[in-house]
Short mmCIF file of C-alpha atoms in Angstrom, two decimals:
data_model
loop_
_atom_site.label_atom_id
_atom_site.label_comp_id
_atom_site.label_asym_id
_atom_site.label_seq_id
_atom_site.Cartn_x
_atom_site.Cartn_y
_atom_site.Cartn_z
CA ASP A 27 -37.70 51.16 -6.26
CA ILE A 28 -38.08 54.14 -8.74
CA GLU A 29 -39.35 51.96 -11.52
CA ASN A 30 -41.93 54.58 -12.90
CA CYS A 31 -39.71 57.62 -12.53
CA SER A 32 -39.43 59.30 -15.95
CA THR A 33 -36.31 61.31 -15.07
CA ILE A 34 -33.48 60.97 -12.43
CA TYR A 35 -32.07 64.36 -11.88
CA SER A 36 -28.46 65.44 -11.47
CA ASN A 37 -26.88 64.57 -8.19
CA VAL A 38 -30.09 63.41 -6.73
CA PHE A 39 -28.42 60.52 -4.92
CA GLY A 40 -25.47 62.64 -4.08
CA ILE A 41 -26.64 62.65 -0.51
CA CYS A 42 -26.03 58.96 -0.27
CA ASN A 43 -22.38 59.51 0.24
CA ASN A 44 -23.06 61.48 3.41
CA PRO A 45 -22.44 59.08 6.35
CA ASN A 46 -25.63 60.32 8.01
CA TYR A 47 -27.63 58.54 5.35
CA ILE A 48 -26.08 55.10 5.73
CA ASN A 49 -29.03 53.21 4.36
CA CYS A 50 -28.88 55.20 1.08
CA LYS A 51 -25.24 54.73 0.87
CA ASN A 52 -25.53 50.87 1.10
CA LEU A 53 -27.91 50.95 -1.98
CA GLN A 54 -27.07 47.91 -4.16
CA SER A 55 -29.69 47.78 -6.93
CA ILE A 56 -31.85 50.12 -8.85
CA ASN A 57 -34.98 49.36 -10.88
CA ALA A 58 -35.73 52.37 -13.06
CA LYS A 59 -36.85 50.41 -16.08
CA ASN A 60 -39.43 53.16 -17.23
CA CYS A 61 -36.96 55.97 -16.71
CA LYS A 62 -36.21 58.00 -20.02
CA LEU A 63 -33.29 60.15 -18.72
CA VAL A 64 -30.59 59.61 -16.09
CA ASP A 65 -28.97 63.03 -15.53
CA GLY A 66 -25.35 63.98 -14.90
CA ASN A 67 -23.70 62.65 -11.71
CA ALA A 68 -27.15 61.00 -10.66
CA PHE A 69 -25.37 57.91 -9.09
CA GLN A 70 -21.79 59.04 -9.04
CA GLN A 71 -19.61 57.12 -6.47
CA LEU A 72 -22.27 54.96 -5.01
CA SER A 73 -19.76 52.46 -3.92
CA ASN A 74 -22.12 49.67 -3.10
CA LEU A 75 -24.21 49.82 -6.26
CA LYS A 76 -24.24 46.61 -8.05
CA TYR A 77 -27.15 46.19 -10.37
CA VAL A 78 -28.92 48.83 -12.61
CA ASN A 79 -32.02 48.44 -14.72
CA ILE A 80 -32.69 51.40 -17.10
CA GLU A 81 -33.79 49.32 -20.07
CA ASN A 82 -35.99 52.06 -21.60
CA CYS A 83 -33.66 54.90 -20.91
CA THR A 84 -32.62 57.07 -23.95
CA ALA A 85 -29.89 59.27 -22.43
CA ILE A 86 -27.38 58.92 -19.55
CA GLY A 87 -25.82 62.08 -18.60
CA THR A 88 -22.15 62.98 -17.80
CA GLY A 89 -20.70 60.90 -15.06
CA ALA A 90 -23.93 59.36 -14.13
CA PHE A 91 -22.44 56.15 -12.86
CA SER A 92 -18.70 57.25 -12.58
CA ARG A 93 -16.58 55.49 -9.94
CA CYS A 94 -19.40 53.05 -8.88
CA LYS A 95 -16.73 50.59 -7.99
CA SER A 96 -18.98 47.67 -7.34
CA LEU A 97 -21.17 48.01 -10.37
CA GLN A 98 -21.54 44.66 -12.10
CA SER A 99 -24.49 44.76 -14.47
CA VAL A 100 -26.31 47.43 -16.26
CA LYS A 101 -29.48 46.74 -18.37
CA ILE A 102 -29.98 49.64 -20.89
CA SER A 103 -32.17 50.44 -23.85
CA LYS A 104 -31.36 49.27 -27.41
CA LYS A 105 -30.94 52.90 -28.54
CA ILE A 106 -29.24 55.26 -26.22
CA THR A 107 -27.01 58.30 -25.86
CA ILE A 108 -24.21 57.77 -23.25
CA GLY A 109 -22.57 60.82 -21.94
CA GLU A 110 -19.01 61.67 -21.11
CA HIS A 111 -17.46 59.78 -18.11
CA ALA A 112 -20.77 57.95 -17.70
CA PHE A 113 -19.20 54.70 -16.42
CA TYR A 114 -15.72 56.03 -15.70
CA ASP A 115 -13.76 53.76 -13.44
CA CYS A 116 -16.39 51.16 -12.90
CA ASN A 117 -13.78 48.56 -12.45
CA ILE A 118 -16.08 45.45 -11.91
CA LEU A 119 -18.40 46.12 -14.96
CA SER A 120 -17.69 43.04 -17.13
CA ASP A 121 -20.30 43.22 -19.96
CA ILE A 122 -22.75 45.63 -21.64
CA ASP A 123 -24.83 45.53 -24.75
CA LEU A 124 -24.39 48.79 -26.66
CA ASN A 125 -26.77 48.52 -29.59
CA LYS A 126 -27.66 51.65 -31.44
CA CYS A 127 -25.83 53.95 -29.28
CA LEU A 128 -23.67 57.20 -29.26
CA ILE A 129 -20.80 56.81 -26.76
CA GLY A 130 -19.32 59.88 -25.26
CA SER A 131 -15.74 60.65 -24.53
CA TYR A 132 -14.17 58.78 -21.53
CA ALA A 133 -17.44 56.89 -21.07
CA PHE A 134 -16.06 53.66 -20.12
CA LYS A 135 -12.45 54.70 -19.35
CA ASN A 136 -10.68 52.29 -17.03
CA CYS A 137 -13.48 49.77 -16.94
CA ARG A 138 -10.71 47.10 -16.55
CA SER A 139 -12.96 44.22 -16.16
CA LEU A 140 -15.06 44.89 -19.32
CA THR A 141 -14.47 41.88 -21.44
CA ASN A 142 -17.89 41.59 -23.50
CA VAL A 143 -19.10 44.55 -25.22
CA ASN A 144 -21.50 44.49 -28.22
CA LEU A 145 -20.71 47.44 -30.60
CA ASN A 146 -22.18 46.00 -33.66
CA SER A 147 -24.78 48.59 -34.24
CA CYS A 148 -23.21 51.50 -32.33
CA ILE A 149 -23.45 54.75 -34.21
CA GLN A 150 -20.39 56.57 -32.86
CA ILE A 151 -17.63 56.22 -30.44
CA ASN A 152 -15.94 59.33 -29.10
CA SER A 153 -12.43 59.92 -27.85
CA ARG A 154 -10.91 57.75 -25.27
CA ALA A 155 -14.29 56.05 -24.73
CA PHE A 156 -12.84 52.72 -23.78
CA ASP A 157 -9.25 54.01 -22.92
CA GLY A 158 -7.65 51.58 -20.35
CA CYS A 159 -10.13 48.67 -20.85
CA ILE A 160 -7.61 46.10 -20.58
CA GLY A 161 -10.07 43.15 -20.48
CA LEU A 162 -11.21 43.72 -24.01
CA LYS A 163 -9.84 41.12 -26.48
CA GLU A 164 -12.34 41.14 -29.29
CA ILE A 165 -14.74 43.70 -30.82
CA SER A 166 -16.83 44.13 -33.91
CA LEU A 167 -17.46 47.50 -35.47
CA ASN A 168 -20.09 48.80 -37.71
CA MET A 169 -20.47 52.72 -37.17
CA MET A 170 -20.15 56.11 -38.59
CA ARG A 171 -17.07 57.33 -36.60
CA ILE A 172 -14.44 56.52 -33.91
CA GLY A 173 -12.70 59.21 -32.08
CA SER A 174 -9.08 59.64 -31.20
CA TYR A 175 -7.54 57.24 -28.59
CA ALA A 176 -11.01 55.46 -28.38
CA PHE A 177 -9.27 52.12 -27.51
CA TYR A 178 -6.14 53.55 -26.21
CA ASN A 179 -4.40 51.22 -23.87
CA CYS A 180 -6.63 48.36 -24.37
CA LYS A 181 -3.45 46.28 -24.41
CA ASN A 182 -5.16 42.89 -24.89
CA LEU A 183 -7.19 43.80 -27.77
CA ASN A 184 -6.07 41.67 -30.66
CA LYS A 185 -9.13 41.07 -32.88
CA VAL A 186 -11.10 43.86 -34.52
CA TYR A 187 -13.65 42.93 -36.91
CA ILE A 188 -15.04 45.65 -39.43
CA LYS A 189 -18.65 44.69 -40.33
CA THR A 190 -19.23 47.33 -42.88
CA GLU A 191 -17.93 47.74 -46.49
CA ASN A 192 -17.80 51.42 -45.98
CA VAL A 193 -14.63 53.03 -44.49
CA ILE A 194 -15.04 54.06 -40.84
CA PRO A 195 -13.45 57.43 -40.36
CA ILE A 196 -11.16 57.24 -37.22
CA GLY A 197 -9.06 59.77 -35.00
CA LYS A 198 -5.47 59.39 -34.21
CA SER A 199 -3.99 56.55 -32.10
CA VAL A 200 -7.33 54.72 -31.74
CA PHE A 201 -5.61 51.37 -31.39
CA TYR A 202 -2.48 52.28 -29.40
CA ASN A 203 -0.81 51.05 -26.29
CA ASN A 204 1.69 53.35 -24.60
CA ASP A 205 2.33 55.36 -27.89
CA LYS A 206 2.67 52.26 -30.06
CA ILE A 207 0.26 50.22 -32.04
CA ILE A 208 -1.08 47.37 -29.89
CA SER A 209 0.93 44.18 -30.41
CA ASN A 210 -0.71 41.16 -31.95
CA LEU A 211 -3.40 43.44 -33.23
CA LYS A 212 -5.29 42.19 -36.38
CA ILE A 213 -7.98 44.13 -37.96
CA TYR A 214 -10.36 42.04 -40.23
CA LEU A 215 -11.99 43.91 -43.21
CA GLN A 216 -14.73 42.97 -45.64
CA PRO A 217 -13.34 41.66 -48.92
CA GLY A 218 -12.44 44.27 -51.53
CA THR A 219 -11.96 47.12 -48.91
CA LYS A 220 -8.38 47.05 -47.91
CA LYS A 221 -7.24 49.53 -50.68
CA SER A 222 -9.85 52.12 -49.46
CA TYR A 223 -8.79 51.74 -45.88
CA SER A 224 -5.04 52.12 -46.84
CA ASP A 225 -5.80 55.26 -48.68
CA GLU A 226 -7.28 56.89 -45.51
CA PRO A 227 -4.66 59.05 -43.53
CA ASN A 228 -5.42 57.61 -39.94
CA TRP A 229 -5.67 54.02 -41.33
CA LYS A 230 -2.50 54.13 -43.28
CA GLU A 231 -0.40 53.23 -40.18
CA TYR A 232 -2.52 50.01 -39.66
CA LEU A 233 -1.74 48.69 -43.19
CA ASN A 234 0.30 45.89 -41.84
CA TYR A 235 -2.55 44.84 -39.39
CA LEU A 236 -5.29 44.75 -41.94
CA VAL A 237 -6.53 41.20 -42.87
CA LYS A 238 -9.20 40.30 -45.38
CA ILE A 239 -12.00 38.21 -43.94
CA LYS A 240 -12.28 34.99 -45.69
CA LEU A 241 -15.83 34.28 -46.30
CA TYR A 242 -17.61 30.88 -46.77
CA THR A 243 -14.52 28.93 -46.44
CA GLN A 244 -15.93 26.30 -44.13
CA PRO A 245 -19.19 25.78 -46.20
CA ILE A 246 -17.32 25.30 -49.40
CA ILE A 247 -15.09 22.70 -47.74
CA ILE A 248 -18.14 20.88 -46.40
CA GLN A 249 -19.77 21.04 -49.92
CA LYS A 250 -16.65 19.60 -51.58
CA LEU A 251 -16.69 16.76 -49.00
CA VAL A 252 -20.29 15.99 -49.74
CA VAL A 253 -19.54 16.02 -53.52
CA GLN A 254 -16.74 13.61 -53.04
CA ASN A 255 -18.81 11.29 -50.87
CA GLN A 256 -21.61 11.23 -53.47
CA MET A 257 -18.98 10.26 -56.23
CA VAL A 258 -17.63 7.45 -54.09
CA LEU A 259 -21.10 6.27 -53.38
CA LEU A 260 -21.91 6.27 -57.19
CA MET A 261 -18.69 4.35 -57.93
CA LEU A 262 -19.55 1.72 -55.29
CA LEU A 263 -22.91 1.36 -56.75
CA GLU A 264 -21.69 1.03 -60.26
CA ARG A 265 -19.34 -1.75 -59.08
CA ALA A 266 -22.04 -3.55 -57.19
CA LEU A 267 -24.28 -3.50 -60.30
CA LYS A 268 -21.43 -5.00 -62.52
CA VAL A 269 -20.87 -7.69 -60.04
CA LYS A 270 -24.55 -8.52 -60.00
CA MET A 271 -24.88 -8.60 -63.75
CA LEU A 272 -21.89 -10.83 -63.93
CA GLN A 273 -23.45 -13.15 -61.36
CA VAL A 274 -26.73 -13.23 -63.54
CA GLN A 275 -24.76 -14.12 -66.71
#
């Protein structure tokens, strides 16, 4: 338990991969909730590490958790910078909440089990950050920039929701699989923004994949049904009153 440690330095747990330190090598959970910085390669290749709590950390260094093959859950800060290769090849990691973050290149490359990732308030995604994340099917984006090949080989990604009315600058081949645009891909835009996106060089090739979000469709239908039901009710009341008046006469 290193709960009150403010900084976890580079390669500090590197010794854990030495067979002479078997107890350290079998480390399965880390509680460093008050840590502010996890330096580069700090926990690299800890094959039995499953759970990490760094909920107040503001920066994760290069390769900090790379090749932690058993890593399942990471609790991180709502505002954080994630370095290059930070979670590279963490095959079992399935979900992570990336709020106001900046994600480095290759940060989650080959995280094949990653199915649930919150990118709604993410600031920037750099090149190949999610390359090879074949478990991703749906993402929401609302950031300043997306680097080249950011979601390359995410072959099952079929829904991308753009939450901002501003055009997000992107690099080349962001949504490609094996040098072709991901099949069945749909990119949902805010109303009135399709023209702006189609004018951007790296967005032009996705023109046939851009879809306008239909807002308020369901509430309008419900409202119409309510109005119709009210009209029917009024008609029935009118008929009932007429019948009653005739009976009185």
